[in-house]
mmCIF file of C-alpha atoms in Angstrom:
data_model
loop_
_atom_site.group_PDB
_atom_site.id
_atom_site.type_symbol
_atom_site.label_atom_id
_atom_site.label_comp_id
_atom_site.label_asym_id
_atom_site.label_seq_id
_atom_site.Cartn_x
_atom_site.Cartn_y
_atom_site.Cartn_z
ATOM 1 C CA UNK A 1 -30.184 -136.892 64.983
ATOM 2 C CA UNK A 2 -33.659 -135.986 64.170
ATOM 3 C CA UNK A 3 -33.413 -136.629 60.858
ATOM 4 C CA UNK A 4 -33.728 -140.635 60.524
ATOM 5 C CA UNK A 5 -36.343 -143.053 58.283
ATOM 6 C CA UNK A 6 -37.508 -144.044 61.819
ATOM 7 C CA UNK A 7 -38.223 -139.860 63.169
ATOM 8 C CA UNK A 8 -40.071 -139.892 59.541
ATOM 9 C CA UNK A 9 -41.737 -142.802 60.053
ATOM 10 C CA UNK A 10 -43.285 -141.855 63.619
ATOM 11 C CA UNK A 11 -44.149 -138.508 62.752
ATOM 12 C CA UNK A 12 -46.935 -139.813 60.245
ATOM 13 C CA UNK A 13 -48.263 -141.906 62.900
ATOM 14 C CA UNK A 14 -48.857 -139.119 64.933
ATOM 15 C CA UNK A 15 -50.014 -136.530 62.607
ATOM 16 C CA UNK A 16 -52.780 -139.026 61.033
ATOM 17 C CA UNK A 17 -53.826 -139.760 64.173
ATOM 18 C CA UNK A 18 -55.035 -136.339 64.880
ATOM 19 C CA UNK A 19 -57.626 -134.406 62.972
ATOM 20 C CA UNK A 20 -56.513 -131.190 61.102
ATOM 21 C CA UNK A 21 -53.128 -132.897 61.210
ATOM 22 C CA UNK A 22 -53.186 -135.904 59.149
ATOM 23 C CA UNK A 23 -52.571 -134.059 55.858
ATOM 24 C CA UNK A 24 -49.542 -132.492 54.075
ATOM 25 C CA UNK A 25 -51.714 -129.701 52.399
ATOM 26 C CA UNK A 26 -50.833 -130.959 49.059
ATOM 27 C CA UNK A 27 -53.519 -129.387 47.391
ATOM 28 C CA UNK A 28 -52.907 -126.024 49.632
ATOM 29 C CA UNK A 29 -49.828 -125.597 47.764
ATOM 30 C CA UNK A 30 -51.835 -125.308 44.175
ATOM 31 C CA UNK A 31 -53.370 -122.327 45.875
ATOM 32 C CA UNK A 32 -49.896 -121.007 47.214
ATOM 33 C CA UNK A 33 -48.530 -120.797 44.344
ATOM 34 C CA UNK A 34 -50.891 -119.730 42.190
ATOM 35 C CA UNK A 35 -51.360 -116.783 44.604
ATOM 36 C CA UNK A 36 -47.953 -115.919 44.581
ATOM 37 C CA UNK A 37 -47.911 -116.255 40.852
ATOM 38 C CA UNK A 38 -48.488 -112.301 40.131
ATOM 39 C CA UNK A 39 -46.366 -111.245 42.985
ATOM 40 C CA UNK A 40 -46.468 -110.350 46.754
ATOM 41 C CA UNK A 41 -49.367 -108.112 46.821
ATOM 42 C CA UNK A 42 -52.270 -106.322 48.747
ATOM 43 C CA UNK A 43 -54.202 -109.325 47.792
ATOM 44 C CA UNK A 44 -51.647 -111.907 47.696
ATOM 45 C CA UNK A 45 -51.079 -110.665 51.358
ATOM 46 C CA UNK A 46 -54.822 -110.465 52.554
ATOM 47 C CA UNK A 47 -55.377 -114.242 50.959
ATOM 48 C CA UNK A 48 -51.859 -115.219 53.002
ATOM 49 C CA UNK A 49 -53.425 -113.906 56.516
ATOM 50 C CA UNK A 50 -56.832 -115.646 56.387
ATOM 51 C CA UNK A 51 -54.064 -118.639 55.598
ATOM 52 C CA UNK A 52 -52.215 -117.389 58.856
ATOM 53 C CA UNK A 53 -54.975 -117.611 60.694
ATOM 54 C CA UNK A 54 -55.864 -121.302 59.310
ATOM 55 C CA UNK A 55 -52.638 -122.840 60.973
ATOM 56 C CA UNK A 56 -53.372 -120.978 64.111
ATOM 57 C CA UNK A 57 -50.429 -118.648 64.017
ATOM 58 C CA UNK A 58 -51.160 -115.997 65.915
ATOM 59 C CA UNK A 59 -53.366 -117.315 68.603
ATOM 60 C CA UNK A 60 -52.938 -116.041 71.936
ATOM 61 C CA UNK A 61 -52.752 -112.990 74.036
ATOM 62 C CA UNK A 62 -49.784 -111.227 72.649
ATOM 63 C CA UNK A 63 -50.830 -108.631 69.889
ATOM 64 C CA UNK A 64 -51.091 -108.430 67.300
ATOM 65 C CA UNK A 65 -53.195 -111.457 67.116
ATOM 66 C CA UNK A 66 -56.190 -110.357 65.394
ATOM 67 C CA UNK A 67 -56.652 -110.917 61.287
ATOM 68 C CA UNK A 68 -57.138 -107.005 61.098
ATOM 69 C CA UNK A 69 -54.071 -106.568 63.174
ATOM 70 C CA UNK A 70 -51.991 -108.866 61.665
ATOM 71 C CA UNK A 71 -53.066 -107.799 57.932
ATOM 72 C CA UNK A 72 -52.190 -103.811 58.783
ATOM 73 C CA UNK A 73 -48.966 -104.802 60.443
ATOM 74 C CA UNK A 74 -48.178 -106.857 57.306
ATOM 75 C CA UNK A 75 -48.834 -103.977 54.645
ATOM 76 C CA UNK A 76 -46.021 -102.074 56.254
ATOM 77 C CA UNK A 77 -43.601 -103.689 55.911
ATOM 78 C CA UNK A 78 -45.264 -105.757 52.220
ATOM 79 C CA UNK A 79 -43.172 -103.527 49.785
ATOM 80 C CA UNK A 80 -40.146 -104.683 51.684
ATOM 81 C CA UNK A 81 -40.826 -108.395 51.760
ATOM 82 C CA UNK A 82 -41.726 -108.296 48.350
ATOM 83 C CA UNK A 83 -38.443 -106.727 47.000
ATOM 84 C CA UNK A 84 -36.428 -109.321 49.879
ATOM 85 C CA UNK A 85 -39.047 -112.020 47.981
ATOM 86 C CA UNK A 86 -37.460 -110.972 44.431
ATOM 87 C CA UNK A 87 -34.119 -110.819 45.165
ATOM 88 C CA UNK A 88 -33.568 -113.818 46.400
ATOM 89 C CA UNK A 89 -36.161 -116.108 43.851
ATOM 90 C CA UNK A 90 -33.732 -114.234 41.246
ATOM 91 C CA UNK A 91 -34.464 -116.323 38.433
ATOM 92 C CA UNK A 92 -34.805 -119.421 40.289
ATOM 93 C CA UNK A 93 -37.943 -121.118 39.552
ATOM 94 C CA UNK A 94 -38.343 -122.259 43.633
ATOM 95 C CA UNK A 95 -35.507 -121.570 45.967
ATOM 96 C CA UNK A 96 -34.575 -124.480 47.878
ATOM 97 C CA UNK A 97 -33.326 -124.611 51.611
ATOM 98 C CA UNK A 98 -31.121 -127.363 49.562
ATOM 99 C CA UNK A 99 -28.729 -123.997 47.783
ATOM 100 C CA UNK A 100 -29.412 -121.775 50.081
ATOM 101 C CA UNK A 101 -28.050 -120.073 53.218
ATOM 102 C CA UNK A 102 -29.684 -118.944 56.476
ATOM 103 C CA UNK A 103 -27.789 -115.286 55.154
ATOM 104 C CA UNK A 104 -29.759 -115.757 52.165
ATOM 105 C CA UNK A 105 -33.142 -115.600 53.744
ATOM 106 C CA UNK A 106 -32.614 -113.941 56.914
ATOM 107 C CA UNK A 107 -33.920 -110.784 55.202
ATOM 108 C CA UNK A 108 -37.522 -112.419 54.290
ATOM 109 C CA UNK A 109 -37.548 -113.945 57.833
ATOM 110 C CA UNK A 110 -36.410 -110.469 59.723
ATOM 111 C CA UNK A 111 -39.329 -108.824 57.940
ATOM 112 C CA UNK A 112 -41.918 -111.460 58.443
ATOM 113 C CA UNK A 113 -41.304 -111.657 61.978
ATOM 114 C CA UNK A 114 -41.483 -107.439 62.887
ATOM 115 C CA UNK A 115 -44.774 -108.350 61.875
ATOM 116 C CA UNK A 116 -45.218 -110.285 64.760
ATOM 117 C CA UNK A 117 -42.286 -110.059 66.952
ATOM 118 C CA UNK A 118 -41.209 -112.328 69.032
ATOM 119 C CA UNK A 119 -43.051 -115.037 67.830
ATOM 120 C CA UNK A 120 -41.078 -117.770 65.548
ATOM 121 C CA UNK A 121 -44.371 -119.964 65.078
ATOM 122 C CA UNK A 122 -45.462 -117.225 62.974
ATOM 123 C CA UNK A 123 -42.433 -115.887 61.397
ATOM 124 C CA UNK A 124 -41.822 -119.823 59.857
ATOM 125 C CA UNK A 125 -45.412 -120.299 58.799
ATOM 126 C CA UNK A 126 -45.356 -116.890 56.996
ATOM 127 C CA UNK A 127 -41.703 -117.534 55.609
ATOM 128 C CA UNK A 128 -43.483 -120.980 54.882
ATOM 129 C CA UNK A 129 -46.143 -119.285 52.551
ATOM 130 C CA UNK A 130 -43.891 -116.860 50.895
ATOM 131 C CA UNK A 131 -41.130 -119.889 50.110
ATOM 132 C CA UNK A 132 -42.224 -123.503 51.071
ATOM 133 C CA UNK A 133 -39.236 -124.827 49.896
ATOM 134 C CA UNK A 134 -37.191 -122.549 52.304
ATOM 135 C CA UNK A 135 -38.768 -122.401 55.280
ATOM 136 C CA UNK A 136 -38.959 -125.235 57.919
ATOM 137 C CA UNK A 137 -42.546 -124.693 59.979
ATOM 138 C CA UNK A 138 -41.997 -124.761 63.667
ATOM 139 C CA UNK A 139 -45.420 -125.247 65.999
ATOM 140 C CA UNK A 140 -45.506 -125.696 69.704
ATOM 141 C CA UNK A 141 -47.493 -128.714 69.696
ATOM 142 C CA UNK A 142 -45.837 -131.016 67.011
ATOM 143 C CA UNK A 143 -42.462 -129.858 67.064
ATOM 144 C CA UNK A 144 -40.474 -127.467 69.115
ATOM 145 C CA UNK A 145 -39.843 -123.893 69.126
ATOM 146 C CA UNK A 146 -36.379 -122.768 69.363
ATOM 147 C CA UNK A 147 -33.983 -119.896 67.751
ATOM 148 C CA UNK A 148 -34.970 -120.171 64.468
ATOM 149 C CA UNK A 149 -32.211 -119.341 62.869
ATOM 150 C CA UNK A 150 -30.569 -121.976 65.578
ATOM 151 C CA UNK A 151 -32.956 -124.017 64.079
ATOM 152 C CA UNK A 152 -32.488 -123.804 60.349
ATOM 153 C CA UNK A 153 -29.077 -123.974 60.423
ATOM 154 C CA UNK A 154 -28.634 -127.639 62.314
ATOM 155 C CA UNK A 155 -32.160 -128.698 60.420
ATOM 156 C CA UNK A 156 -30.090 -127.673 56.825
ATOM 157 C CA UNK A 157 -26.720 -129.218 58.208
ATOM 158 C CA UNK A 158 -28.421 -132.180 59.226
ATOM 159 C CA UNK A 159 -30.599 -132.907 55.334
ATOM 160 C CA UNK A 160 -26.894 -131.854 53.788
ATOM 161 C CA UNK A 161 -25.745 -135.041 55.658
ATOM 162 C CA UNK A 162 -28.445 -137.293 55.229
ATOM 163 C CA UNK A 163 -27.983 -139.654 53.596
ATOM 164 C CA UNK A 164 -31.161 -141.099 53.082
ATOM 165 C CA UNK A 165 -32.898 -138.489 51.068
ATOM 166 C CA UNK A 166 -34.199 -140.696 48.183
ATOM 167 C CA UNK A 167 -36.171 -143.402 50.595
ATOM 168 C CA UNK A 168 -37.405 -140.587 53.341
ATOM 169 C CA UNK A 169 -39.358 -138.257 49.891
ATOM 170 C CA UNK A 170 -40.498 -141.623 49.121
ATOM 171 C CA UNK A 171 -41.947 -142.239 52.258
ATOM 172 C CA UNK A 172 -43.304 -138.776 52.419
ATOM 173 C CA UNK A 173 -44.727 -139.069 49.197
ATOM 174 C CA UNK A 174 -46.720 -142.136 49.634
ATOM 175 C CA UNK A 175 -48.344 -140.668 53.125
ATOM 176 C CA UNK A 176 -49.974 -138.000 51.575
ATOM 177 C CA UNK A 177 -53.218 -137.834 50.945
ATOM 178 C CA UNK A 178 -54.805 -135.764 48.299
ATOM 179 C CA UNK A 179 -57.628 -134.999 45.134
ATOM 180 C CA UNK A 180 -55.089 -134.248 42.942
ATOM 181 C CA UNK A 181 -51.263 -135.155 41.969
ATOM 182 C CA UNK A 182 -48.162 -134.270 44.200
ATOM 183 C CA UNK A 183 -47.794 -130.757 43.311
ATOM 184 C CA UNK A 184 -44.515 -130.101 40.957
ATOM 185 C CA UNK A 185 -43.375 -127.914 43.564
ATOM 186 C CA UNK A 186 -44.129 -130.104 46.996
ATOM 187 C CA UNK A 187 -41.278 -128.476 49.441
ATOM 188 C CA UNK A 188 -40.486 -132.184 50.382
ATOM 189 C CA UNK A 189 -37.243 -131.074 52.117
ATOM 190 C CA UNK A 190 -39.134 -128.606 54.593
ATOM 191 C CA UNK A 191 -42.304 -130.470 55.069
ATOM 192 C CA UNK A 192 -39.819 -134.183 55.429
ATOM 193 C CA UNK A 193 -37.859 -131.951 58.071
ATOM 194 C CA UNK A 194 -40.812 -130.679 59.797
ATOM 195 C CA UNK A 195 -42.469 -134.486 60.336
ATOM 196 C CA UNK A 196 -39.360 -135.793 61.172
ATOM 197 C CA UNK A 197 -39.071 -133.250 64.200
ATOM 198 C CA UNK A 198 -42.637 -134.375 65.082
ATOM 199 C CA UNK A 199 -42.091 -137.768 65.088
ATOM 200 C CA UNK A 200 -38.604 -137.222 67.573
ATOM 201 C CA UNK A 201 -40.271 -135.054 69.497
ATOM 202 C CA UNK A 202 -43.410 -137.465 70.010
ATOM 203 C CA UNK A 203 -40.960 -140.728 70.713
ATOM 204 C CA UNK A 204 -39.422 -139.049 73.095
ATOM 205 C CA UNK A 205 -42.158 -137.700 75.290
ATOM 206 C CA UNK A 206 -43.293 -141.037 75.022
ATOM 207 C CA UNK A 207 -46.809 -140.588 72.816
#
């Protein structure tokens, strides 16, 4: 299981023991959002790669991995993510991995990641900024890459039967370290998963 109070409780340790890492970018999600508030567009889009490049997700020697790469690969495929973006919000103030299935956002994800193929670090950290609340982020270095929709599907199967929800947000919550409040929309089951995965990983490879 990699979902436990104890995976939680490790993966703080290690990410405030690292610089860059030590934060849940609580106050990055007022900026998310607020971005996203008019829609997936040019701008919205040029904001989300300087983001991109932020959290290091597209480093390396496999192109594109440039900004200016990156942000032209991205515009052709934008009107499609967009309309994959509205159909599955639908109403819903913030779609939650919670009520939703891996069919239900495999379109967002397919599109996100022929920007950058290949490459799941980038496809969840995109996904990530387009829905926090429905995208897990995967990284080499504090979790694991694997299939991601492998991936989402145990990660969701696993919160569905944990039963420890209440105590692990609460934990969460009271790591985080920010200027302002928790935001409304904090994707606590994403960002609980994601820690928790650091923190097994990290036990186990004995750090």
């Amino acid at each position: 299981m990699i979902l436990t109070l104890d995976n939680l409780r490790a993966g703080i340790r290690w990410r405030s023991g690292r610089t860059g890492w030590s934060g849940l970018y609580n106050e990055g999600y007022y900026d998310i959002y607020e971005k996203r508030a008019n829609g997936l567009t040019r701008e919205w889009w040029d904001v989300t790669v300087d983001r991109l490049a932020q959290w290091t997700a597209f480093r390396g020697r496999k192109r594109p991995n440039t900004k200016a790469a990156i942000r032209r690969s991205g515009r052709h495929v934008l009107n499609e993510i967009s309309e994959a973006y509205l159909c599955l919000k639908n109403g819903v103030e913030e779609p939650s991995i919670s009520e939703l299935d891996w069919e239900d956002v495999e379109p967002v994800f397919d599109l996100v990641r022929s920007i950058k193929p290949k490459s799941f670090v980038f496809a969840s950290k995109a996904g990530h900024f387009i829905l926090p609340k429905a995208f897990i982020i995967v990284d080499n270095l504090a979790t694991q890459v694997f299939d991601y929709e492998f991936y989402w599907r145990g990660m969701k199967d696993e919160w569905m039967r944990f039963g420890q929800k209440e105590e692990g947000i609460k934990t969460l919550r009271e790591s985080i370290r920010s200027n302002q409040p928790v935001h409304s929309n904090f994707p606590f089951e994403t960002r609980l998963m994601e820690v928790c995965h650091t923190g097994y990983k990290h036990r186990h490879d004995g750090e």
